[in-house]
XYZ file of C-alpha atoms in Angstrom:
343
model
C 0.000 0.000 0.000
C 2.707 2.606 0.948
C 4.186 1.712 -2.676
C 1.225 3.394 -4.224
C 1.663 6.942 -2.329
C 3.363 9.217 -5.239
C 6.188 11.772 -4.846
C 3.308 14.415 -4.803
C 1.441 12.914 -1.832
C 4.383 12.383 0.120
C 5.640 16.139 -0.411
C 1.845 17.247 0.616
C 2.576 16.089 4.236
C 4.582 19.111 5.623
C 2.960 21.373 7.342
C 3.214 24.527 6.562
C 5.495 27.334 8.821
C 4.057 29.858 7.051
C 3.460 32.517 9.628
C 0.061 33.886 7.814
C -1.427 30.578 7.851
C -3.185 29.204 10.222
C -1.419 25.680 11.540
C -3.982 24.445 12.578
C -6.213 24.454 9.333
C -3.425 23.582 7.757
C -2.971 20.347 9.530
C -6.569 19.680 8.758
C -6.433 20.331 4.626
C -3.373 17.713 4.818
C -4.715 14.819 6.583
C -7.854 14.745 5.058
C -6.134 14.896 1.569
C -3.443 12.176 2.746
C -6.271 9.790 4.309
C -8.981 9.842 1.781
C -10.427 6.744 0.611
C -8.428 6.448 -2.306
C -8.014 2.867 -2.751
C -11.783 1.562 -2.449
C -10.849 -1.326 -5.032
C -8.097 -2.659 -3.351
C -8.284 -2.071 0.454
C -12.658 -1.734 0.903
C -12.274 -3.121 4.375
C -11.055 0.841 5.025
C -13.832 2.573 3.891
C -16.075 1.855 6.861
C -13.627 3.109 8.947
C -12.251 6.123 7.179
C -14.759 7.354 5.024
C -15.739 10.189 7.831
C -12.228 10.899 8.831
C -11.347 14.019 6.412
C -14.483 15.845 8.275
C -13.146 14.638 11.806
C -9.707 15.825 11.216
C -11.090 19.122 10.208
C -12.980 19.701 13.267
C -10.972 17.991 15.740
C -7.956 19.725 14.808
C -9.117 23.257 14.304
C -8.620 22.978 18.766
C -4.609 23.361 17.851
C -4.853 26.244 15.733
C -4.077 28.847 18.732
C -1.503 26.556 20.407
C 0.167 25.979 16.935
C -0.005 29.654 15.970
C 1.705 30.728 19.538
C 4.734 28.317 19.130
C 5.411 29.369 15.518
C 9.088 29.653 14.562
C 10.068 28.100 17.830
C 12.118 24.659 18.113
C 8.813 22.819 18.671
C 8.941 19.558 19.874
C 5.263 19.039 19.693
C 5.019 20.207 16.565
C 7.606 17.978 14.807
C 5.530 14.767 16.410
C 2.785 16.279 14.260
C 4.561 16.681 10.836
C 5.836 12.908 11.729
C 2.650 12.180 12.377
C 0.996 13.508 9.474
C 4.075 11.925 7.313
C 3.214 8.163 8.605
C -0.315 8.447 7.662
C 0.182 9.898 4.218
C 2.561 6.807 3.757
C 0.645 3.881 5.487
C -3.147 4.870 5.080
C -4.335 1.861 7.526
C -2.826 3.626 10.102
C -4.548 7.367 9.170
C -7.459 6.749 12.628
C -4.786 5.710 14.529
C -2.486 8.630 14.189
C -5.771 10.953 14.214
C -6.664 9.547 17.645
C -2.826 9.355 18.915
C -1.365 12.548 17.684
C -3.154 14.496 15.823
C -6.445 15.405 16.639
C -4.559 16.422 20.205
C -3.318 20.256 21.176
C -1.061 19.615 23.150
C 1.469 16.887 24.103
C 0.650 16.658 27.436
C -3.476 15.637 25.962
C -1.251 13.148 23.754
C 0.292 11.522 26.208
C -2.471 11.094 28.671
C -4.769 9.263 26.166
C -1.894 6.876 25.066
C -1.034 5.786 28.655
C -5.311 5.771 29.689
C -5.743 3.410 26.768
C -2.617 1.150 27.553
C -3.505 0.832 31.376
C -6.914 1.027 31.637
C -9.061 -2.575 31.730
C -12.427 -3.915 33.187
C -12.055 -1.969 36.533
C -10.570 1.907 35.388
C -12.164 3.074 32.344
C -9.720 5.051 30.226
C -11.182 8.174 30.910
C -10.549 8.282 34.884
C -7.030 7.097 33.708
C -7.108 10.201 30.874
C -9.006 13.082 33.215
C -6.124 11.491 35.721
C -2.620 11.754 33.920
C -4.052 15.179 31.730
C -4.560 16.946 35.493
C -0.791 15.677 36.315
C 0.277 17.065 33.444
C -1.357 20.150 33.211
C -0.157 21.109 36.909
C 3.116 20.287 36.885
C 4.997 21.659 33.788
C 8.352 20.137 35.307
C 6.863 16.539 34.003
C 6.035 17.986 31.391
C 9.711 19.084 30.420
C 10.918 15.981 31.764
C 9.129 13.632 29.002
C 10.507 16.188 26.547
C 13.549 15.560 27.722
C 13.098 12.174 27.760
C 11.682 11.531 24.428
C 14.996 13.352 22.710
C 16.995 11.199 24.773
C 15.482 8.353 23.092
C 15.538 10.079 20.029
C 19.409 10.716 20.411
C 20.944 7.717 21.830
C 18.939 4.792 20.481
C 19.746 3.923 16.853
C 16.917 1.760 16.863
C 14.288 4.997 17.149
C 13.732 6.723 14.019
C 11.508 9.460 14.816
C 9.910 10.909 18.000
C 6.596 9.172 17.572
C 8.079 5.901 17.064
C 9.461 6.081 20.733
C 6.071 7.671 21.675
C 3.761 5.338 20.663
C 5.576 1.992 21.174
C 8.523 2.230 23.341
C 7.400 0.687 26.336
C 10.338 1.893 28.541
C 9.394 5.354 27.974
C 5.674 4.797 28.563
C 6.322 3.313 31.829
C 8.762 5.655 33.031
C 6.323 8.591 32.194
C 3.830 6.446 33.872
C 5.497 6.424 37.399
C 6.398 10.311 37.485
C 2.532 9.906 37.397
C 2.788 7.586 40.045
C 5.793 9.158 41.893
C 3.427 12.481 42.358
C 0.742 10.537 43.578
C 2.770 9.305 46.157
C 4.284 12.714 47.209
C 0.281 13.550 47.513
C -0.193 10.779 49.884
C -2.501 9.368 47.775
C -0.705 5.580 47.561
C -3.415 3.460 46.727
C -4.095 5.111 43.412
C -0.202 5.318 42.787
C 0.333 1.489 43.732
C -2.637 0.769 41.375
C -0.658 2.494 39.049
C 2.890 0.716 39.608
C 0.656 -2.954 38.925
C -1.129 -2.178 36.048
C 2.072 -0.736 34.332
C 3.987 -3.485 35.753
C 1.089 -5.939 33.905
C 1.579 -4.327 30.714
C 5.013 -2.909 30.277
C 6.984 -5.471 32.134
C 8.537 -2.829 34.259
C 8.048 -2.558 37.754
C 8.921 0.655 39.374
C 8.103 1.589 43.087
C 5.931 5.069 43.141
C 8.581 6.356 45.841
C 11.159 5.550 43.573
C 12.753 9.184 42.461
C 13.967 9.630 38.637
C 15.591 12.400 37.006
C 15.415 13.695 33.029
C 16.827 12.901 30.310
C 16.094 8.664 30.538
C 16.748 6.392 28.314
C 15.502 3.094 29.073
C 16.248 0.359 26.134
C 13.849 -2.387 25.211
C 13.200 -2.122 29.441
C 11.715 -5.704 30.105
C 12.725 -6.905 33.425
C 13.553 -3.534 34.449
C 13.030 -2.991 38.560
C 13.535 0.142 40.442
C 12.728 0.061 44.316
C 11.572 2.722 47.059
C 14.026 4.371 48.037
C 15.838 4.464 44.829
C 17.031 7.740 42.861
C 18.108 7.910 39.865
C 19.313 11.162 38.571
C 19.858 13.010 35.313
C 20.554 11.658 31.382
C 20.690 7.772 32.597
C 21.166 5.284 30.283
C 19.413 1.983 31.344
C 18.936 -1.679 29.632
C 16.630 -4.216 29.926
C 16.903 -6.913 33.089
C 17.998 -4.169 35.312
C 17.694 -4.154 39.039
C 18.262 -1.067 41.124
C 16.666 -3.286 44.596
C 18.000 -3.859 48.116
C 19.877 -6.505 49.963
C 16.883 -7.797 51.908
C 18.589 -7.305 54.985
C 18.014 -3.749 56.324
C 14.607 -1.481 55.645
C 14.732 2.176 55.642
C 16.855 3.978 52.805
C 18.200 0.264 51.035
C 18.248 0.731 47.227
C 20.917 2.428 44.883
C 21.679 5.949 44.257
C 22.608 6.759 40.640
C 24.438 9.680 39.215
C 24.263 11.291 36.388
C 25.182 10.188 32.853
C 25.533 6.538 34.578
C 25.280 3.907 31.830
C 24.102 0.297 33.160
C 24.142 -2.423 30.921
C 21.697 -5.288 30.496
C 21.251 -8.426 33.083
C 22.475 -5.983 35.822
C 21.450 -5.482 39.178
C 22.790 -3.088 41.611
C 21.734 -4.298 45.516
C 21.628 -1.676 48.701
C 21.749 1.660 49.777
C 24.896 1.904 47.573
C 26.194 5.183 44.769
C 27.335 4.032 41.562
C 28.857 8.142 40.709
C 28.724 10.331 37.851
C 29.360 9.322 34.842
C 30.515 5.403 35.789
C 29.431 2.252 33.472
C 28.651 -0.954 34.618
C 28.725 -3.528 32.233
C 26.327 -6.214 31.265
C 25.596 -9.321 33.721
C 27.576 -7.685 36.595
C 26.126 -7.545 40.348
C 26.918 -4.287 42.357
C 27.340 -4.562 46.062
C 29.746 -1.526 46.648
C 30.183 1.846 45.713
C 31.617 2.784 42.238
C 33.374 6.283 42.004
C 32.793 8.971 39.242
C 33.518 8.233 35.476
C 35.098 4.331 36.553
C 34.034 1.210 35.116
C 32.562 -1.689 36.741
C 32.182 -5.349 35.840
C 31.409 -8.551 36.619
C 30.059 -10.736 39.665
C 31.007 -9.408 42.337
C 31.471 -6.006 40.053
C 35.197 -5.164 40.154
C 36.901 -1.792 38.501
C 38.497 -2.189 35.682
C 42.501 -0.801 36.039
C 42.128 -1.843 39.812
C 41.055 -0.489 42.977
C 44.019 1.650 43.158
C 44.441 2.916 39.963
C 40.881 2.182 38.106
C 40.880 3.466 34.298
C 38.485 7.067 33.582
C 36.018 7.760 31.302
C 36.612 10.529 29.255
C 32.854 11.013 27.645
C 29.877 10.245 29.969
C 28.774 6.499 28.825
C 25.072 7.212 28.687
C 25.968 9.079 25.701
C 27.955 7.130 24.084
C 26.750 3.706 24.801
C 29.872 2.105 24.394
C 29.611 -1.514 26.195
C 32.966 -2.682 24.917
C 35.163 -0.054 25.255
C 36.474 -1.491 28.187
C 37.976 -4.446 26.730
C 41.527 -3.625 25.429
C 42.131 -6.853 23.437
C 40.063 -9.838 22.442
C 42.182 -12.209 24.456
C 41.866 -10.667 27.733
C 37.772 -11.643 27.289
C 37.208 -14.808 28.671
C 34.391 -17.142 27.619
């Protein structure tokens, strides 16, 4: 089907920054011209479907126009999701109502946002609109989460090759949906309000695979790859532009209560199959490498591996890090020679 979308079409789907016309409009012209029924002979199961969706664009979308218009000429996050958005749909049809109900017929990120994560979590006991009215009043109080998923999603963006444009991450990269699902959580908590937040950590926990304690405190700036397996207890922190993988465990010992799980720095890369146990600081900037188990501290920019997790170079003279792993996402660097790997 995308083989039949000419040059023309494709070149139809960029918005216009045209600061005389209206975005908003604009946005509407485009999708219904991208997503009209134009293939009734050879995809009719569409029609029923689509047929209406050039008039529900138009309306739906006219909401953006003044949030559009007032972020003109600015580096627009929000906006770029939209012109992705609008580029998807123009190339895969089939997926023109999903997009609509996603992306675009949204104003504002934050709107976004809440309806992907209230139709993800909700089930036979929350409808998705308690879930929706709840993350949309998060979001629209607290313009620090806000900024955080921002920063979040161009972390993603920026870091994993795998992620080609923002809405890819957006609308199917579970890490980042459950990680903007507990600052949800996390303010819940700080409210007191524990049941709802726990209810929270269990259904994403259900659907995500990731199972992160409300208390739990996380910075900006997160990348968290593929993210299966991936726990974060209580009293854990984890602070700014963090590079996590999958299998991850930031827990406690089991022997003490109290302040017992990890603190992480910032620009901290941990690799996959790790888990970091107790009231313990792995510094800025350190990597710990794949498999390894971390039961002391690790100082700034070092490199830890293995089970128990040594430094690499030696506890008297352990090797820096001259760019902060998180960034880089170098696993290997580490390892000097082939030979001195040992399988």
């Amino acid at each position: 089907m995308a083989a039949c979308i000419d040059t023309s079409r494709r070149e139809s789907c960029q918005l216009s920054r045209d600061p005389n016309k209206s975005q908003g409009d604009d946005l509407s012209r485009k999708f219904a011209k991208c997503c009209r029924p134009s293939f009734r002979d050879s995809v009719s199961s569409m029609i029923p479907m689509c047929q209406n969706r050039g008039k529900v664009a138009s309306s739906s979308s006219s909401a953006s126009v003044e949030a559009l218009d007032a972020r003109e000429g600015k580096d627009d996050l929000w906006f770029e999701m939209q012109e992705e958005a609008l580029s998807d749909a123009c190339q895969e049809p089939i997926l023109c109502n999903y997009y609509h109900n996603s992306i675009l017929r949204h104003n504002s990120l934050g709107s976004a946002l809440a309806n992907h994560l209230s139709v993800k979590l909700s089930n036979s006991s929350i409808c998705s609109r308690t879930l929706f009215d709840l993350f949309k009043g998060v979001f629209d109080d607290d313009p620090e989460i806000m900024s955080a998923v921002e920063a979040d999603l161009r972390a993603v963006k920026q870091r994993d090759p795998a992620c080609k444009t923002y809405i890819h991450c957006f609308l199917n990269f579970k890490g980042f949906l459950a990680f903007q699902s507990h600052r949800v959580a996390h303010k819940l908590w700080s409210q007191r309000r524990e049941s709802l937040a726990f209810l929270l950590q269990n259904r994403v926990s259900e659907v995500f695979g990731v199972d992160i304690h409300p208390g739990a405190r996380i910075g900006r700036g997160i990348l968290v790859d593929h993210a299966t397996g991936v726990v974060v207890g209580e009293t854990a922190v984890i602070g700014n532009n963090v590079s996590i993988l999958h299998n991850v465990t930031l827990g406690g010992t089991g022997k003490v209560s109290g302040d017992r799980h990890p603190k992480i720095g910032d620009g901290v890369l941990i690799g996959a199959g790790t888990c970091i146990l107790g009231n313990i600081s792995i510094g800025d900037g350190a990597k710990i490498g794949a498999g390894s188990v971390v039961l002391k501290d690790v100082p700034p920019r070092r490199t830890a591996v293995g089970n128990p997790a040594r430094l690499i170079g030696g506890k008297e003279n352990p090797i820096g890090l001259e760019k902060l792993p998180s960034f880089t996402m170098d696993q290997t660097s580490h390892i000097s020679e082939w030979s001195d790997y040992v399988i």
